[in-house]
Amino acid sequence: MPPVIRHLGDRGLLVELGTGIDPAVNRRVQQLQRRLARENPIGVVETVPAYSSLLVIYDPLQAAPELLKRRITALCRFDAAPPPENHEVHAIPVVYGGEDGPDLETVAAFHGLTGEDVIRLHSGRVYRVYMIGFTPGYPYMGELPEALDTPRRDTPRTRIPKGSVAIAQRQTGIYPVVSPGGWQIIGRTPVELFDARREAPSLLAMGHQVRFIPVSAEEADQWTG
Amino acid sequence: MDRVDLLEIIAPGILASVQDTGRRGYGPIGVAPSGAADGYACRLGNLLVGNLEDAAVVEITLMGFEARFRYEAVVALTGADLGAGLNGDPLPMWTAVKVAPGDILSFQTPVCGCRAYLAVGGGFSVPAVMGSRSTNTGAAFGGHDGRALRAGDILAGRRPEAHRHCAGRAIPAALQPVYTTAWTLRVIPGPQADQFTPASHARFYEAVYAVSEKSDRTGVRLEGPVLDKRPEAPDSILSEGIISGAIQVPGDGQPIILLNETVTGGYRKIAAVIAADLPLLGQLAPGDTVRFQETNISEAVALLRQVEAAVDWVRARYAD
C-alpha cells in the first residue's frame, strides 16, 4: 500500500505508513528511515520517526517536494515481512509508589486493583520503544496491559522529577529531565536516560526493548546499571 | 591564549541566552533544534562582524538586559529595536561597531519586535554540544552552562584583531526586515487541516489573533476565535514529528505557533508558517496581533529565495 504523504509547511513531508500503535507499522517507519538515510537524497535535512509516521524535513531550495514524494513512495515498497529485530532488553529498575510514584494508588483505585497489582502488571511484560520525543531521550513505550489503560491527569503537573516512570492510556514512558507533563506517575528510576556528554546521549532508541524491574529505594540508590 | 573575557552580564532582563543557528540531526532522540528564534537576524549579525553565520550570539528579550564589555571587540546588534544604547548613547542597529573595555550595553524601551541579537567578532566561546552552541534550557545543556544567562556571568570570546576591519559595516536598509505590531504570516494548510470544521477554516484566515503573555521560546500562544475540530475527528492524534512554524490547536481551540524547541507533538496542525516568514516568529511580542494568509509551496519557495538572496548579498559584500 502506498504511503499517505502530507505537507507540513514548505519544508516538511509527513509520511504516514499506517495508523495506531502497531509494532508492524512502527518497524516500517524504522525501515523507511534507514532506507532514506542510506539513499541520502539531496536536500533532506533530518527525519523524525514516530509511532506510525516519518517526518522528512527538507530544504525547499535544494529539493522539490513532488520529486521527493515520488522518491519516498518508491522506498516504501516493503517485503511481506519486516526484517527481524534483535535488540537487547534494557532492564530498568523502578521504585514504585510512595513519593516516587504519587499516582500509583490513584491508578490502582481507578481500576479497582491494589498497588501491588499495578506493579505486577506494569513490570510483567517487555515493552517496545516506539519513538523518542517530547523531551530529549523521552521514550514512548507500549503496549501497556489493557487492565492499566488510564487517562492522563486532568491537570498536568508543571514540574515532574527526572526519572519519573509514567503511564497514559496504553503507553508508558520515563521523564529523562525535569519537565511539565500530564501522565500518571507510578515510580522512579535511577537510570540516566539522557546525557548530552555521552557518545550516545539517549540510552534508548526506537525499536529497543525495555523491562521494568521493581526495586527498593535502597537498591535504587546502589544501582550502577 | 586567544581567549579573553569579553562580556559580563549585569542583568539578563526577561530572558537572555546563548544561541546559534541550531542543532540538527538529533530529532530521532527527541532533541529539538533550539537556536536563535530569529535566524535571519542572527545570521546577518554574524556576517557583519566577520563570523560564519552559525557563530554563537546572545539572544536578548524585550527589556532589562545590561552588560559590560571587558575587552575591546567589534559587535553588531540586529533583530528587534529594543532601544539599545552604548554608555547611554543610542547604538545603531544592523551595524558593526567597535567597543572598548568598560563600555556598557543597555536598553531603554522596546520600540518593535521581541528579540535582539548581539554578535561579536570571533563569536562567543562556549563549547559545542551535539554540534551546536545553542542553549537547550529544558534538558540543561549547550550554551552557557546549559542555562539562561544570569547576572555575574562572564562570556569569553576571541581576541579582536582579526575582526577590527569589520567596524563600520552595515546592512542596507532594503535588507533590514520591517518589524511591526500587526503581523501577517503566510501559511500552508497543515497535515490535519481537513479535520477542522469549514467555519473554523474561515475564522482562521479572517480573524485577528492576539499574541498571549504566555508566549515563550517554545511557542507563540494566540488568543482569538476558537478553532473546532469536526465532530467525527478523533479527540487526539498520535504523536508525530514537528517543525518550527507548525500551528497546532489543542483542546481549547486557541492556536499555538511552535518555535524551535519541540520535536514531536500530538495536537492537530491547521497550518504551518512558510520558511521565509519563520524569522518573524521570533519577533512577535505579547500584545501584537497576527493574521494568517494562505499561500502555496511554489510561492513560498520564491519568497525563501529572496531571503537567501539577501543573505548571499551580505555574505558576498563582506567576504574577507
JSON list of N, CA and C in Angstrom, two decimals, chain B residues 132-172:
[
{"chain": "B", "resi": 132, "resn": "SER", "atom": "N", "xyz": [26.28, 22.00, 18.34]},
{"chain": "B", "resi": 132, "resn": "SER", "atom": "CA", "xyz": [25.75, 23.36, 18.37]},
{"chain": "B", "resi": 132, "resn": "SER", "atom": "C", "xyz": [26.06, 24.04, 19.69]},
{"chain": "B", "resi": 133, "resn": "ARG", "atom": "N", "xyz": [26.12, 25.37, 19.66]},
{"chain": "B", "resi": 133, "resn": "ARG", "atom": "CA", "xyz": [26.34, 26.16, 20.87]},
{"chain": "B", "resi": 133, "resn": "ARG", "atom": "C", "xyz": [25.03, 26.72, 21.43]},
{"chain": "B", "resi": 134, "resn": "SER", "atom": "N", "xyz": [23.92, 26.31, 20.85]},
{"chain": "B", "resi": 134, "resn": "SER", "atom": "CA", "xyz": [22.62, 26.78, 21.34]},
{"chain": "B", "resi": 134, "resn": "SER", "atom": "C", "xyz": [22.32, 26.21, 22.72]},
{"chain": "B", "resi": 135, "resn": "THR", "atom": "N", "xyz": [21.56, 26.98, 23.50]},
{"chain": "B", "resi": 135, "resn": "THR", "atom": "CA", "xyz": [21.16, 26.54, 24.83]},
{"chain": "B", "resi": 135, "resn": "THR", "atom": "C", "xyz": [19.88, 25.72, 24.73]},
{"chain": "B", "resi": 136, "resn": "ASN", "atom": "N", "xyz": [19.91, 24.50, 25.25]},
{"chain": "B", "resi": 136, "resn": "ASN", "atom": "CA", "xyz": [18.69, 23.72, 25.41]},
{"chain": "B", "resi": 136, "resn": "ASN", "atom": "C", "xyz": [18.34, 23.80, 26.89]},
{"chain": "B", "resi": 137, "resn": "THR", "atom": "N", "xyz": [17.49, 24.77, 27.25]},
{"chain": "B", "resi": 137, "resn": "THR", "atom": "CA", "xyz": [17.23, 25.01, 28.67]},
{"chain": "B", "resi": 137, "resn": "THR", "atom": "C", "xyz": [16.44, 23.86, 29.28]},
{"chain": "B", "resi": 138, "resn": "GLY", "atom": "N", "xyz": [15.56, 23.23, 28.48]},
{"chain": "B", "resi": 138, "resn": "GLY", "atom": "CA", "xyz": [14.73, 22.13, 29.01]},
{"chain": "B", "resi": 138, "resn": "GLY", "atom": "C", "xyz": [15.59, 20.99, 29.52]},
{"chain": "B", "resi": 139, "resn": "ALA", "atom": "N", "xyz": [16.60, 20.59, 28.75]},
{"chain": "B", "resi": 139, "resn": "ALA", "atom": "CA", "xyz": [17.44, 19.47, 29.14]},
{"chain": "B", "resi": 139, "resn": "ALA", "atom": "C", "xyz": [18.77, 19.96, 29.72]},
{"chain": "B", "resi": 140, "resn": "ALA", "atom": "N", "xyz": [18.92, 21.28, 29.87]},
{"chain": "B", "resi": 140, "resn": "ALA", "atom": "CA", "xyz": [20.06, 21.87, 30.56]},
{"chain": "B", "resi": 140, "resn": "ALA", "atom": "C", "xyz": [21.41, 21.49, 29.95]},
{"chain": "B", "resi": 141, "resn": "PHE", "atom": "N", "xyz": [21.55, 21.69, 28.65]},
{"chain": "B", "resi": 141, "resn": "PHE", "atom": "CA", "xyz": [22.87, 21.53, 28.04]},
{"chain": "B", "resi": 141, "resn": "PHE", "atom": "C", "xyz": [23.03, 22.56, 26.91]},
{"chain": "B", "resi": 142, "resn": "GLY", "atom": "N", "xyz": [24.27, 22.75, 26.49]},
{"chain": "B", "resi": 142, "resn": "GLY", "atom": "CA", "xyz": [24.56, 23.73, 25.43]},
{"chain": "B", "resi": 142, "resn": "GLY", "atom": "C", "xyz": [24.60, 25.14, 25.99]},
{"chain": "B", "resi": 143, "resn": "GLY", "atom": "N", "xyz": [24.99, 26.08, 25.14]},
{"chain": "B", "resi": 143, "resn": "GLY", "atom": "CA", "xyz": [25.05, 27.48, 25.55]},
{"chain": "B", "resi": 143, "resn": "GLY", "atom": "C", "xyz": [26.00, 27.68, 26.71]},
{"chain": "B", "resi": 144, "resn": "HIS", "atom": "N", "xyz": [25.65, 28.61, 27.62]},
{"chain": "B", "resi": 144, "resn": "HIS", "atom": "CA", "xyz": [26.47, 28.88, 28.79]},
{"chain": "B", "resi": 144, "resn": "HIS", "atom": "C", "xyz": [25.96, 28.00, 29.93]},
{"chain": "B", "resi": 145, "resn": "ASP", "atom": "N", "xyz": [26.68, 26.92, 30.24]},
{"chain": "B", "resi": 145, "resn": "ASP", "atom": "CA", "xyz": [26.31, 26.00, 31.33]},
{"chain": "B", "resi": 145, "resn": "ASP", "atom": "C", "xyz": [24.89, 25.44, 31.20]},
{"chain": "B", "resi": 146, "resn": "GLY", "atom": "N", "xyz": [24.38, 25.36, 29.97]},
{"chain": "B", "resi": 146, "resn": "GLY", "atom": "CA", "xyz": [23.06, 24.74, 29.77]},
{"chain": "B", "resi": 146, "resn": "GLY", "atom": "C", "xyz": [21.91, 25.54, 30.35]},
{"chain": "B", "resi": 147, "resn": "ARG", "atom": "N", "xyz": [22.09, 26.83, 30.50]},
{"chain": "B", "resi": 147, "resn": "ARG", "atom": "CA", "xyz": [21.01, 27.62, 31.12]},
{"chain": "B", "resi": 147, "resn": "ARG", "atom": "C", "xyz": [20.99, 29.04, 30.55]},
{"chain": "B", "resi": 148, "resn": "ALA", "atom": "N", "xyz": [19.90, 29.75, 30.89]},
{"chain": "B", "resi": 148, "resn": "ALA", "atom": "CA", "xyz": [19.80, 31.16, 30.53]},
{"chain": "B", "resi": 148, "resn": "ALA", "atom": "C", "xyz": [20.87, 31.94, 31.28]},
{"chain": "B", "resi": 149, "resn": "LEU", "atom": "N", "xyz": [21.25, 33.10, 30.77]},
{"chain": "B", "resi": 149, "resn": "LEU", "atom": "CA", "xyz": [22.29, 33.90, 31.40]},
{"chain": "B", "resi": 149, "resn": "LEU", "atom": "C", "xyz": [21.78, 34.57, 32.67]},
{"chain": "B", "resi": 150, "resn": "ARG", "atom": "N", "xyz": [22.70, 34.73, 33.63]},
{"chain": "B", "resi": 150, "resn": "ARG", "atom": "CA", "xyz": [22.37, 35.37, 34.90]},
{"chain": "B", "resi": 150, "resn": "ARG", "atom": "C", "xyz": [23.33, 36.51, 35.15]},
{"chain": "B", "resi": 151, "resn": "ALA", "atom": "N", "xyz": [22.93, 37.40, 36.08]},
{"chain": "B", "resi": 151, "resn": "ALA", "atom": "CA", "xyz": [23.82, 38.49, 36.49]},
{"chain": "B", "resi": 151, "resn": "ALA", "atom": "C", "xyz": [25.13, 37.89, 36.99]},
{"chain": "B", "resi": 152, "resn": "GLY", "atom": "N", "xyz": [26.24, 38.45, 36.56]},
{"chain": "B", "resi": 152, "resn": "GLY", "atom": "CA", "xyz": [27.55, 37.98, 37.01]},
{"chain": "B", "resi": 152, "resn": "GLY", "atom": "C", "xyz": [28.20, 37.00, 36.05]},
{"chain": "B", "resi": 153, "resn": "ASP", "atom": "N", "xyz": [27.44, 36.43, 35.13]},
{"chain": "B", "resi": 153, "resn": "ASP", "atom": "CA", "xyz": [28.05, 35.51, 34.15]},
{"chain": "B", "resi": 153, "resn": "ASP", "atom": "C", "xyz": [29.04, 36.28, 33.28]},
{"chain": "B", "resi": 154, "resn": "ILE", "atom": "N", "xyz": [30.13, 35.62, 32.95]},
{"chain": "B", "resi": 154, "resn": "ILE", "atom": "CA", "xyz": [31.09, 36.23, 32.04]},
{"chain": "B", "resi": 154, "resn": "ILE", "atom": "C", "xyz": [31.24, 35.32, 30.82]},
{"chain": "B", "resi": 155, "resn": "LEU", "atom": "N", "xyz": [31.01, 35.91, 29.65]},
{"chain": "B", "resi": 155, "resn": "LEU", "atom": "CA", "xyz": [31.16, 35.14, 28.41]},
{"chain": "B", "resi": 155, "resn": "LEU", "atom": "C", "xyz": [32.52, 35.45, 27.80]},
{"chain": "B", "resi": 156, "resn": "ALA", "atom": "N", "xyz": [33.20, 34.39, 27.41]},
{"chain": "B", "resi": 156, "resn": "ALA", "atom": "CA", "xyz": [34.51, 34.55, 26.77]},
{"chain": "B", "resi": 156, "resn": "ALA", "atom": "C", "xyz": [34.34, 34.72, 25.27]},
{"chain": "B", "resi": 157, "resn": "GLY", "atom": "N", "xyz": [35.39, 35.27, 24.65]},
{"chain": "B", "resi": 157, "resn": "GLY", "atom": "CA", "xyz": [35.40, 35.41, 23.21]},
{"chain": "B", "resi": 157, "resn": "GLY", "atom": "C", "xyz": [36.82, 35.33, 22.71]},
{"chain": "B", "resi": 158, "resn": "ARG", "atom": "N", "xyz": [37.01, 35.71, 21.45]},
{"chain": "B", "resi": 158, "resn": "ARG", "atom": "CA", "xyz": [38.35, 35.71, 20.87]},
{"chain": "B", "resi": 158, "resn": "ARG", "atom": "C", "xyz": [38.94, 37.10, 20.94]},
{"chain": "B", "resi": 159, "resn": "ARG", "atom": "N", "xyz": [40.26, 37.16, 20.86]},
{"chain": "B", "resi": 159, "resn": "ARG", "atom": "CA", "xyz": [40.91, 38.47, 20.75]},
{"chain": "B", "resi": 159, "resn": "ARG", "atom": "C", "xyz": [40.43, 39.13, 19.45]},
{"chain": "B", "resi": 160, "resn": "PRO", "atom": "N", "xyz": [40.32, 40.47, 19.42]},
{"chain": "B", "resi": 160, "resn": "PRO", "atom": "CA", "xyz": [39.57, 41.13, 18.34]},
{"chain": "B", "resi": 160, "resn": "PRO", "atom": "C", "xyz": [40.34, 41.41, 17.06]},
{"chain": "B", "resi": 161, "resn": "GLU", "atom": "N", "xyz": [41.68, 41.19, 17.06]},
{"chain": "B", "resi": 161, "resn": "GLU", "atom": "CA", "xyz": [42.50, 41.68, 15.94]},
{"chain": "B", "resi": 161, "resn": "GLU", "atom": "C", "xyz": [41.92, 41.35, 14.56]},
{"chain": "B", "resi": 162, "resn": "ALA", "atom": "N", "xyz": [41.52, 40.09, 14.37]},
{"chain": "B", "resi": 162, "resn": "ALA", "atom": "CA", "xyz": [41.09, 39.65, 13.04]},
{"chain": "B", "resi": 162, "resn": "ALA", "atom": "C", "xyz": [39.77, 40.27, 12.60]},
{"chain": "B", "resi": 163, "resn": "HIS", "atom": "N", "xyz": [39.10, 40.98, 13.52]},
{"chain": "B", "resi": 163, "resn": "HIS", "atom": "CA", "xyz": [37.77, 41.50, 13.19]},
{"chain": "B", "resi": 163, "resn": "HIS", "atom": "C", "xyz": [37.69, 43.03, 13.20]},
{"chain": "B", "resi": 164, "resn": "ARG", "atom": "N", "xyz": [38.82, 43.68, 13.55]},
{"chain": "B", "resi": 164, "resn": "ARG", "atom": "CA", "xyz": [38.79, 45.15, 13.67]},
{"chain": "B", "resi": 164, "resn": "ARG", "atom": "C", "xyz": [38.30, 45.82, 12.40]},
{"chain": "B", "resi": 165, "resn": "HIS", "atom": "N", "xyz": [38.73, 45.27, 11.26]},
{"chain": "B", "resi": 165, "resn": "HIS", "atom": "CA", "xyz": [38.40, 45.90, 9.98]},
{"chain": "B", "resi": 165, "resn": "HIS", "atom": "C", "xyz": [36.90, 45.86, 9.67]},
{"chain": "B", "resi": 166, "resn": "CYS", "atom": "N", "xyz": [36.13, 45.07, 10.44]},
{"chain": "B", "resi": 166, "resn": "CYS", "atom": "CA", "xyz": [34.69, 44.96, 10.17]},
{"chain": "B", "resi": 166, "resn": "CYS", "atom": "C", "xyz": [33.92, 46.17, 10.68]},
{"chain": "B", "resi": 167, "resn": "ALA", "atom": "N", "xyz": [34.50, 46.93, 11.61]},
{"chain": "B", "resi": 167, "resn": "ALA", "atom": "CA", "xyz": [33.79, 48.07, 12.19]},
{"chain": "B", "resi": 167, "resn": "ALA", "atom": "C", "xyz": [33.32, 49.00, 11.09]},
{"chain": "B", "resi": 168, "resn": "GLY", "atom": "N", "xyz": [32.08, 49.45, 11.19]},
{"chain": "B", "resi": 168, "resn": "GLY", "atom": "CA", "xyz": [31.52, 50.35, 10.19]},
{"chain": "B", "resi": 168, "resn": "GLY", "atom": "C", "xyz": [30.65, 49.66, 9.15]},
{"chain": "B", "resi": 169, "resn": "ARG", "atom": "N", "xyz": [30.78, 48.35, 9.05]},
{"chain": "B", "resi": 169, "resn": "ARG", "atom": "CA", "xyz": [29.90, 47.63, 8.11]},
{"chain": "B", "resi": 169, "resn": "ARG", "atom": "C", "xyz": [28.44, 47.80, 8.54]},
{"chain": "B", "resi": 170, "resn": "ALA", "atom": "N", "xyz": [27.56, 47.85, 7.55]},
{"chain": "B", "resi": 170, "resn": "ALA", "atom": "CA", "xyz": [26.13, 47.98, 7.90]},
{"chain": "B", "resi": 170, "resn": "ALA", "atom": "C", "xyz": [25.28, 47.20, 6.89]},
{"chain": "B", "resi": 171, "resn": "ILE", "atom": "N", "xyz": [24.13, 46.76, 7.34]},
{"chain": "B", "resi": 171, "resn": "ILE", "atom": "CA", "xyz": [23.17, 46.11, 6.45]},
{"chain": "B", "resi": 171, "resn": "ILE", "atom": "C", "xyz": [22.35, 47.21, 5.79]},
{"chain": "B", "resi": 172, "resn": "PRO", "atom": "N", "xyz": [22.28, 47.25, 4.46]},
{"chain": "B", "resi": 172, "resn": "PRO", "atom": "CA", "xyz": [21.48, 48.28, 3.79]},
{"chain": "B", "resi": 172, "resn": "PRO", "atom": "C", "xyz": [20.02, 48.22, 4.25]}
]
